[in-house]
Amino acid sequence: MNEMTELERFRSDVPELDLTDVRAEEHRLLSVMRDAAPNPGRSTGQRVFDRPRRAVRLRIGLAAGLGVAAAAAGVIAVGTGEEPVTPPVVHTMPVASVQVLERAADHAAKSPELHPRPGQFLVFESQTMDTVESESDGRQVRYLRRERRKIWLPVDGDATHGVLWERQLEPRPWPGWPIPGEARQAVGRSSMSKAADFDDRAENLRNDYVHLSRLPADPAKMYQHLYMGLGTGPRADADAWQNVGGMLTEAYMPRAQRAALFRAAASIHGVTTVGRAVDAAGRTGIAVTLNPLGGGIREEYIFDDKTYEYLGRRSVVTNAEQAEAPVGSILTNSAQLKVSIADRPPAVT
């Protein structure tokens, strides 16, 4: 849908008022502004607010520019006193257009779900591929590290109480680079360690079950959560898209919140379906992505093309010069294989 079509649809949603209604609306707005002004009869040594700052919704359809601007912004903040007021960014969820995510939401809403209790652990089994870039003996090293992993994360918070098991798999070359000998030294070996030495994530970026289960089950409110603390524009959209991935990777949420997340993700500006994709375990699905903002790499989330269950995520090169790899190269990949519940993690020696 082009921008003019969207504008016409937007205008059609704004009710047209006759002149009497417009004058009444103008009188109401002027009254609000007069009420918000400082009272000159009060002492100038003390600043008094007669009423809290409020948001005033506009219904004016007389001038196209004003009507569309008011509808697009949703609210206009009117402040008290002489200081200018910067209204908070209000993200209104647009109509979703990504069918894969809508179907994933439908699937999530009726799928079986786990019911972990406080004190228990969620166990995530996965296969991953990540980039390694370093210097060894004065030479630059690049390759793709692969592993099987199993992580026990506490249901109610701090990742430092979690445990991680890893087994190294045969590495793969970074496109155009040889695999260094040291990349194969740990192949076949397993290790057990603490999942994290510290956990200082911001509250809105936590992805433990207790936190995720408290998120809104309403898609519009979930959409606002994805944009919490973000502004507007492509950078905010890219960060919101990354927030979606953070709530899917080694994380589990109740099906109501999961369905809301997929519907909210489907409404992020720039999200689109890119077609067939293969996860790190070799399973074929269909991927959705956000048009990349920069860096020459796009982040894809992969879903089963029949059940629409979430499979994993991968990063794909879109600009060879920026990413230093051929277009279409897969640099990171993951596959979520199983999620279960345990009363306690294994001991770390």
mmCIF file of C-alpha atoms in Angstrom, residues 46-330:
data_model
loop_
_atom_site.group_PDB
_atom_site.id
_atom_site.type_symbol
_atom_site.label_atom_id
_atom_site.label_comp_id
_atom_site.label_asym_id
_atom_site.label_seq_id
_atom_site.Cartn_x
_atom_site.Cartn_y
_atom_site.Cartn_z
ATOM 1 C CA GLN A 46 5.198 29.657 44.730
ATOM 2 C CA ARG A 47 4.362 27.737 41.581
ATOM 3 C CA VAL A 48 0.906 26.213 41.771
ATOM 4 C CA PHE A 49 -0.702 23.793 39.348
ATOM 5 C CA ASP A 50 -4.490 23.940 39.379
ATOM 6 C CA ARG A 51 -4.749 20.620 37.536
ATOM 7 C CA PRO A 52 -2.401 17.970 36.203
ATOM 8 C CA ARG A 53 -1.108 18.073 32.678
ATOM 9 C CA ARG A 54 -3.503 16.363 30.367
ATOM 10 C CA ALA A 55 -3.718 14.978 26.882
ATOM 11 C CA VAL A 56 -6.447 16.444 24.660
ATOM 12 C CA ARG A 57 -7.786 14.307 21.836
ATOM 13 C CA LEU A 58 -8.714 16.222 18.666
ATOM 14 C CA ARG A 59 -11.675 15.478 16.395
ATOM 15 C CA ILE A 60 -11.139 18.253 13.862
ATOM 16 C CA GLY A 61 -11.647 17.282 10.219
ATOM 17 C CA LEU A 62 -11.867 20.755 8.643
ATOM 18 C CA ALA A 63 -8.260 21.252 7.525
ATOM 19 C CA ALA A 64 -6.556 18.217 5.989
ATOM 20 C CA GLY A 65 -3.154 19.079 7.425
ATOM 21 C CA LEU A 66 -4.427 19.601 10.986
ATOM 22 C CA GLY A 67 -6.792 16.644 10.863
ATOM 23 C CA VAL A 68 -4.174 14.187 9.603
ATOM 24 C CA ALA A 69 -1.482 15.488 11.955
ATOM 25 C CA ALA A 70 -3.791 15.121 14.942
ATOM 26 C CA ALA A 71 -4.810 11.614 13.921
ATOM 27 C CA ALA A 72 -1.203 10.573 13.320
ATOM 28 C CA ALA A 73 0.025 11.925 16.634
ATOM 29 C CA GLY A 74 -2.974 10.540 18.535
ATOM 30 C CA VAL A 75 -2.637 13.122 21.304
ATOM 31 C CA ILE A 76 -1.453 16.673 21.841
ATOM 32 C CA ALA A 77 -0.032 17.530 25.260
ATOM 33 C CA VAL A 78 -1.171 20.778 26.890
ATOM 34 C CA GLY A 79 1.019 21.917 29.776
ATOM 35 C CA THR A 80 0.673 24.334 32.640
ATOM 36 C CA GLY A 81 3.000 27.171 33.512
ATOM 37 C CA GLU A 82 5.410 28.927 31.226
ATOM 38 C CA GLU A 83 7.821 26.060 30.529
ATOM 39 C CA PRO A 84 7.360 24.220 27.214
ATOM 40 C CA VAL A 85 6.211 20.633 27.590
ATOM 41 C CA THR A 86 7.734 17.837 25.516
ATOM 42 C CA PRO A 87 4.983 15.245 25.085
ATOM 43 C CA PRO A 88 5.982 11.623 25.634
ATOM 44 C CA VAL A 89 6.307 9.446 22.559
ATOM 45 C CA VAL A 90 3.064 7.512 22.142
ATOM 46 C CA HIS A 91 3.338 4.477 19.873
ATOM 47 C CA THR A 92 -0.022 3.551 18.396
ATOM 48 C CA MET A 93 -0.051 0.071 16.920
ATOM 49 C CA PRO A 94 -0.801 0.200 13.180
ATOM 50 C CA VAL A 95 -2.678 -2.454 11.251
ATOM 51 C CA ALA A 96 -0.586 -5.613 10.967
ATOM 52 C CA SER A 97 0.367 -6.776 7.482
ATOM 53 C CA VAL A 98 2.691 -9.775 8.028
ATOM 54 C CA GLN A 99 0.599 -12.906 7.626
ATOM 55 C CA VAL A 100 3.250 -15.303 8.949
ATOM 56 C CA LEU A 101 3.337 -13.536 12.312
ATOM 57 C CA GLU A 102 -0.449 -13.346 12.463
ATOM 58 C CA ARG A 103 -0.628 -17.104 11.899
ATOM 59 C CA ALA A 104 2.100 -17.638 14.502
ATOM 60 C CA ALA A 105 -0.069 -15.680 16.936
ATOM 61 C CA ASP A 106 -3.090 -17.863 16.119
ATOM 62 C CA HIS A 107 -0.964 -20.976 16.691
ATOM 63 C CA ALA A 108 0.449 -19.666 19.973
ATOM 64 C CA ALA A 109 -3.005 -18.798 21.318
ATOM 65 C CA LYS A 110 -4.137 -22.438 21.148
ATOM 66 C CA SER A 111 -0.885 -24.347 21.667
ATOM 67 C CA PRO A 112 -0.120 -26.408 24.797
ATOM 68 C CA GLU A 113 1.841 -24.505 27.374
ATOM 69 C CA LEU A 114 4.183 -25.059 30.288
ATOM 70 C CA HIS A 115 3.329 -23.916 33.813
ATOM 71 C CA PRO A 116 6.608 -23.410 35.675
ATOM 72 C CA ARG A 117 6.491 -22.482 39.357
ATOM 73 C CA PRO A 118 8.700 -20.021 41.242
ATOM 74 C CA GLY A 119 11.875 -21.765 42.332
ATOM 75 C CA GLN A 120 11.940 -24.011 39.267
ATOM 76 C CA PHE A 121 14.085 -23.697 36.148
ATOM 77 C CA LEU A 122 13.221 -23.502 32.478
ATOM 78 C CA VAL A 123 15.540 -25.639 30.371
ATOM 79 C CA PHE A 124 16.313 -24.563 26.796
ATOM 80 C CA GLU A 125 18.058 -26.909 24.377
ATOM 81 C CA SER A 126 19.382 -25.400 21.172
ATOM 82 C CA GLN A 127 21.968 -25.494 18.434
ATOM 83 C CA THR A 128 23.779 -22.313 17.489
ATOM 84 C CA MET A 129 26.295 -20.760 15.125
ATOM 85 C CA ASP A 130 28.037 -17.482 15.980
ATOM 86 C CA THR A 131 30.837 -15.386 14.569
ATOM 87 C CA VAL A 132 34.321 -15.358 16.085
ATOM 88 C CA GLU A 133 36.717 -12.532 15.244
ATOM 89 C CA SER A 134 40.081 -12.183 16.978
ATOM 90 C CA GLU A 135 43.811 -11.817 16.492
ATOM 91 C CA SER A 136 46.167 -14.743 16.942
ATOM 92 C CA ASP A 137 49.954 -14.343 16.685
ATOM 93 C CA GLY A 138 49.521 -11.016 14.936
ATOM 94 C CA ARG A 139 47.086 -12.346 12.342
ATOM 95 C CA GLN A 140 43.363 -11.759 12.095
ATOM 96 C CA VAL A 141 41.136 -14.787 12.656
ATOM 97 C CA ARG A 142 37.546 -15.194 11.534
ATOM 98 C CA TYR A 143 35.330 -18.247 11.606
ATOM 99 C CA LEU A 144 31.854 -19.450 12.567
ATOM 100 C CA ARG A 145 31.662 -21.341 15.857
ATOM 101 C CA ARG A 146 28.958 -24.004 16.239
ATOM 102 C CA GLU A 147 27.708 -25.702 19.398
ATOM 103 C CA ARG A 148 24.936 -27.639 21.066
ATOM 104 C CA ARG A 149 23.844 -26.019 24.296
ATOM 105 C CA LYS A 150 21.492 -26.589 27.179
ATOM 106 C CA ILE A 151 20.802 -23.843 29.650
ATOM 107 C CA TRP A 152 18.904 -23.923 32.954
ATOM 108 C CA LEU A 153 17.457 -20.499 33.784
ATOM 109 C CA PRO A 154 15.539 -19.638 36.969
ATOM 110 C CA VAL A 155 11.838 -19.004 36.459
ATOM 111 C CA ASP A 156 11.909 -15.969 38.712
ATOM 112 C CA GLY A 157 14.851 -13.948 37.612
ATOM 113 C CA ASP A 158 18.592 -13.656 38.065
ATOM 114 C CA ALA A 159 20.513 -15.465 35.308
ATOM 115 C CA THR A 160 23.564 -15.780 37.579
ATOM 116 C CA HIS A 161 21.759 -18.691 39.231
ATOM 117 C CA GLY A 162 21.531 -20.492 35.898
ATOM 118 C CA VAL A 163 23.768 -23.227 34.509
ATOM 119 C CA LEU A 164 25.031 -23.705 30.951
ATOM 120 C CA TRP A 165 26.164 -26.929 29.259
ATOM 121 C CA GLU A 166 27.947 -26.629 25.902
ATOM 122 C CA ARG A 167 29.439 -29.077 23.401
ATOM 123 C CA GLN A 168 31.535 -27.741 20.533
ATOM 124 C CA LEU A 169 30.652 -28.830 16.996
ATOM 125 C CA GLU A 170 32.727 -28.669 13.826
ATOM 126 C CA PRO A 171 33.200 -24.976 12.924
ATOM 127 C CA ARG A 172 32.365 -23.458 9.580
ATOM 128 C CA PRO A 173 34.391 -20.937 7.587
ATOM 129 C CA TRP A 174 33.630 -17.263 7.529
ATOM 130 C CA PRO A 175 33.008 -16.796 3.785
ATOM 131 C CA GLY A 176 36.348 -16.216 2.109
ATOM 132 C CA TRP A 177 38.444 -17.058 5.200
ATOM 133 C CA PRO A 178 40.168 -20.329 6.155
ATOM 134 C CA ILE A 179 39.196 -22.065 9.388
ATOM 135 C CA PRO A 180 42.138 -21.606 11.803
ATOM 136 C CA GLY A 181 43.557 -24.673 13.512
ATOM 137 C CA GLU A 182 42.669 -23.416 16.993
ATOM 138 C CA ALA A 183 38.975 -23.344 16.017
ATOM 139 C CA ARG A 184 38.939 -27.154 15.982
ATOM 140 C CA GLN A 185 40.819 -27.750 19.226
ATOM 141 C CA ALA A 186 37.668 -28.017 21.360
ATOM 142 C CA VAL A 187 35.456 -29.891 18.873
ATOM 143 C CA GLY A 188 33.588 -32.712 20.634
ATOM 144 C CA ARG A 189 34.371 -31.392 24.117
ATOM 145 C CA SER A 190 31.673 -30.542 26.639
ATOM 146 C CA SER A 191 31.707 -28.074 29.513
ATOM 147 C CA MET A 192 29.424 -27.027 32.374
ATOM 148 C CA SER A 193 29.543 -23.525 33.845
ATOM 149 C CA LYS A 194 27.515 -20.741 35.404
ATOM 150 C CA ALA A 195 25.158 -19.201 32.873
ATOM 151 C CA ALA A 196 26.277 -15.662 33.767
ATOM 152 C CA ASP A 197 28.663 -13.917 36.121
ATOM 153 C CA PHE A 198 26.372 -10.881 36.422
ATOM 154 C CA ASP A 199 22.895 -9.874 35.287
ATOM 155 C CA ASP A 200 22.375 -6.132 34.990
ATOM 156 C CA ARG A 201 19.668 -6.008 32.354
ATOM 157 C CA ALA A 202 17.229 -3.106 32.452
ATOM 158 C CA GLU A 203 13.831 -4.042 33.844
ATOM 159 C CA ASN A 204 12.091 -3.741 30.475
ATOM 160 C CA LEU A 205 14.707 -6.026 28.849
ATOM 161 C CA ARG A 206 14.356 -8.910 31.296
ATOM 162 C CA ASN A 207 13.206 -12.149 29.696
ATOM 163 C CA ASP A 208 12.739 -14.455 32.684
ATOM 164 C CA TYR A 209 9.364 -16.183 32.894
ATOM 165 C CA VAL A 210 8.037 -14.212 35.870
ATOM 166 C CA HIS A 211 8.677 -10.931 34.085
ATOM 167 C CA LEU A 212 7.348 -12.078 30.707
ATOM 168 C CA SER A 213 4.187 -13.511 32.266
ATOM 169 C CA ARG A 214 3.357 -10.056 33.632
ATOM 170 C CA LEU A 215 3.511 -8.374 30.243
ATOM 171 C CA PRO A 216 0.245 -7.340 28.574
ATOM 172 C CA ALA A 217 -1.743 -9.914 26.636
ATOM 173 C CA ASP A 218 -3.211 -7.097 24.550
ATOM 174 C CA PRO A 219 -1.256 -6.666 21.268
ATOM 175 C CA ALA A 220 -1.491 -2.863 21.284
ATOM 176 C CA LYS A 221 -0.051 -2.676 24.804
ATOM 177 C CA MET A 222 2.604 -5.244 23.923
ATOM 178 C CA TYR A 223 3.520 -3.036 20.955
ATOM 179 C CA GLN A 224 4.003 -0.117 23.334
ATOM 180 C CA HIS A 225 6.184 -2.321 25.553
ATOM 181 C CA LEU A 226 8.451 -3.171 22.615
ATOM 182 C CA TYR A 227 9.024 0.555 22.084
ATOM 183 C CA MET A 228 9.448 1.437 25.756
ATOM 184 C CA GLY A 229 12.162 4.080 26.098
ATOM 185 C CA LEU A 230 12.559 4.342 22.334
ATOM 186 C CA GLY A 231 11.803 7.274 20.101
ATOM 187 C CA THR A 232 10.391 7.110 16.603
ATOM 188 C CA GLY A 233 11.747 6.328 13.179
ATOM 189 C CA PRO A 234 13.891 3.544 11.703
ATOM 190 C CA ARG A 235 16.275 3.304 14.689
ATOM 191 C CA ALA A 236 13.389 2.792 17.106
ATOM 192 C CA ASP A 237 11.827 0.199 14.779
ATOM 193 C CA ALA A 238 15.129 -1.691 14.568
ATOM 194 C CA ASP A 239 15.511 -1.686 18.354
ATOM 195 C CA ALA A 240 11.916 -2.855 18.821
ATOM 196 C CA TRP A 241 12.612 -5.710 16.378
ATOM 197 C CA GLN A 242 15.654 -6.694 18.433
ATOM 198 C CA ASN A 243 13.479 -6.630 21.560
ATOM 199 C CA VAL A 244 11.231 -9.222 19.912
ATOM 200 C CA GLY A 245 14.234 -11.507 19.470
ATOM 201 C CA GLY A 246 15.242 -11.010 23.088
ATOM 202 C CA MET A 247 11.859 -12.320 24.193
ATOM 203 C CA LEU A 248 12.137 -15.390 21.948
ATOM 204 C CA THR A 249 15.753 -16.484 22.483
ATOM 205 C CA GLU A 250 16.170 -18.842 25.456
ATOM 206 C CA ALA A 251 12.982 -17.373 26.872
ATOM 207 C CA TYR A 252 9.473 -18.676 27.426
ATOM 208 C CA MET A 253 6.249 -16.755 27.952
ATOM 209 C CA PRO A 254 2.603 -17.802 28.452
ATOM 210 C CA ARG A 255 0.704 -18.327 25.225
ATOM 211 C CA ALA A 256 -1.469 -15.208 25.687
ATOM 212 C CA GLN A 257 1.615 -12.983 25.869
ATOM 213 C CA ARG A 258 3.300 -14.955 23.089
ATOM 214 C CA ALA A 259 0.327 -14.394 20.779
ATOM 215 C CA ALA A 260 0.308 -10.687 21.670
ATOM 216 C CA LEU A 261 4.034 -10.479 20.954
ATOM 217 C CA PHE A 262 3.662 -11.927 17.453
ATOM 218 C CA ARG A 263 0.759 -9.606 16.615
ATOM 219 C CA ALA A 264 2.706 -6.615 17.916
ATOM 220 C CA ALA A 265 5.808 -7.669 15.953
ATOM 221 C CA ALA A 266 3.704 -7.939 12.793
ATOM 222 C CA SER A 267 2.904 -4.231 13.124
ATOM 223 C CA ILE A 268 6.460 -2.925 13.388
ATOM 224 C CA HIS A 269 7.105 -0.662 10.426
ATOM 225 C CA GLY A 270 9.302 -2.332 7.808
ATOM 226 C CA VAL A 271 8.730 -5.938 8.880
ATOM 227 C CA THR A 272 8.258 -8.259 5.932
ATOM 228 C CA THR A 273 8.303 -11.933 4.934
ATOM 229 C CA VAL A 274 11.472 -13.045 3.162
ATOM 230 C CA GLY A 275 10.543 -16.628 2.368
ATOM 231 C CA ARG A 276 12.334 -19.944 2.837
ATOM 232 C CA ALA A 277 14.962 -20.192 5.581
ATOM 233 C CA VAL A 278 16.877 -23.007 7.264
ATOM 234 C CA ASP A 279 17.660 -22.917 10.981
ATOM 235 C CA ALA A 280 20.876 -24.107 12.647
ATOM 236 C CA ALA A 281 19.515 -27.644 13.022
ATOM 237 C CA GLY A 282 18.668 -27.926 9.324
ATOM 238 C CA ARG A 283 14.915 -27.443 9.698
ATOM 239 C CA THR A 284 13.266 -25.547 6.868
ATOM 240 C CA GLY A 285 10.775 -22.813 7.623
ATOM 241 C CA ILE A 286 9.699 -19.359 6.548
ATOM 242 C CA ALA A 287 11.401 -16.204 7.815
ATOM 243 C CA VAL A 288 10.303 -12.677 8.620
ATOM 244 C CA THR A 289 12.672 -9.754 8.960
ATOM 245 C CA LEU A 290 12.995 -6.004 9.312
ATOM 246 C CA ASN A 291 14.612 -4.037 6.532
ATOM 247 C CA PRO A 292 18.138 -3.458 7.899
ATOM 248 C CA LEU A 293 18.993 0.017 9.160
ATOM 249 C CA GLY A 294 22.734 -0.375 8.703
ATOM 250 C CA GLY A 295 25.625 -2.752 9.085
ATOM 251 C CA GLY A 296 24.668 -4.747 6.016
ATOM 252 C CA ILE A 297 22.967 -7.545 7.950
ATOM 253 C CA ARG A 298 19.303 -8.355 8.498
ATOM 254 C CA GLU A 299 17.956 -10.275 11.471
ATOM 255 C CA GLU A 300 15.438 -13.003 10.591
ATOM 256 C CA TYR A 301 13.064 -14.966 12.814
ATOM 257 C CA ILE A 302 12.144 -18.381 11.429
ATOM 258 C CA PHE A 303 8.799 -20.163 11.781
ATOM 259 C CA ASP A 304 7.653 -23.619 10.726
ATOM 260 C CA ASP A 305 5.812 -23.152 7.438
ATOM 261 C CA LYS A 306 3.007 -25.525 8.462
ATOM 262 C CA THR A 307 2.486 -25.110 12.215
ATOM 263 C CA TYR A 308 3.966 -21.570 12.460
ATOM 264 C CA GLU A 309 5.839 -22.551 15.599
ATOM 265 C CA TYR A 310 8.934 -20.458 16.282
ATOM 266 C CA LEU A 311 12.091 -22.332 15.218
ATOM 267 C CA GLY A 312 14.985 -19.924 15.648
ATOM 268 C CA ARG A 313 16.744 -16.872 14.256
ATOM 269 C CA ARG A 314 19.590 -16.075 11.880
ATOM 270 C CA SER A 315 21.477 -13.065 10.467
ATOM 271 C CA VAL A 316 21.878 -12.721 6.707
ATOM 272 C CA VAL A 317 24.279 -10.431 4.829
ATOM 273 C CA THR A 318 22.579 -7.780 2.692
ATOM 274 C CA ASN A 319 25.580 -5.547 1.966
ATOM 275 C CA ALA A 320 28.895 -7.231 1.209
ATOM 276 C CA GLU A 321 31.069 -4.174 1.834
ATOM 277 C CA GLN A 322 29.554 -3.382 5.227
ATOM 278 C CA ALA A 323 29.403 -6.974 6.493
ATOM 279 C CA GLU A 324 32.685 -8.084 4.849
ATOM 280 C CA ALA A 325 31.004 -11.205 3.507
ATOM 281 C CA PRO A 326 29.111 -12.022 0.304
ATOM 282 C CA VAL A 327 25.440 -11.053 0.081
ATOM 283 C CA GLY A 328 23.255 -13.931 1.265
ATOM 284 C CA SER A 329 25.874 -15.344 3.654
ATOM 285 C CA ILE A 330 24.535 -16.697 6.957
#
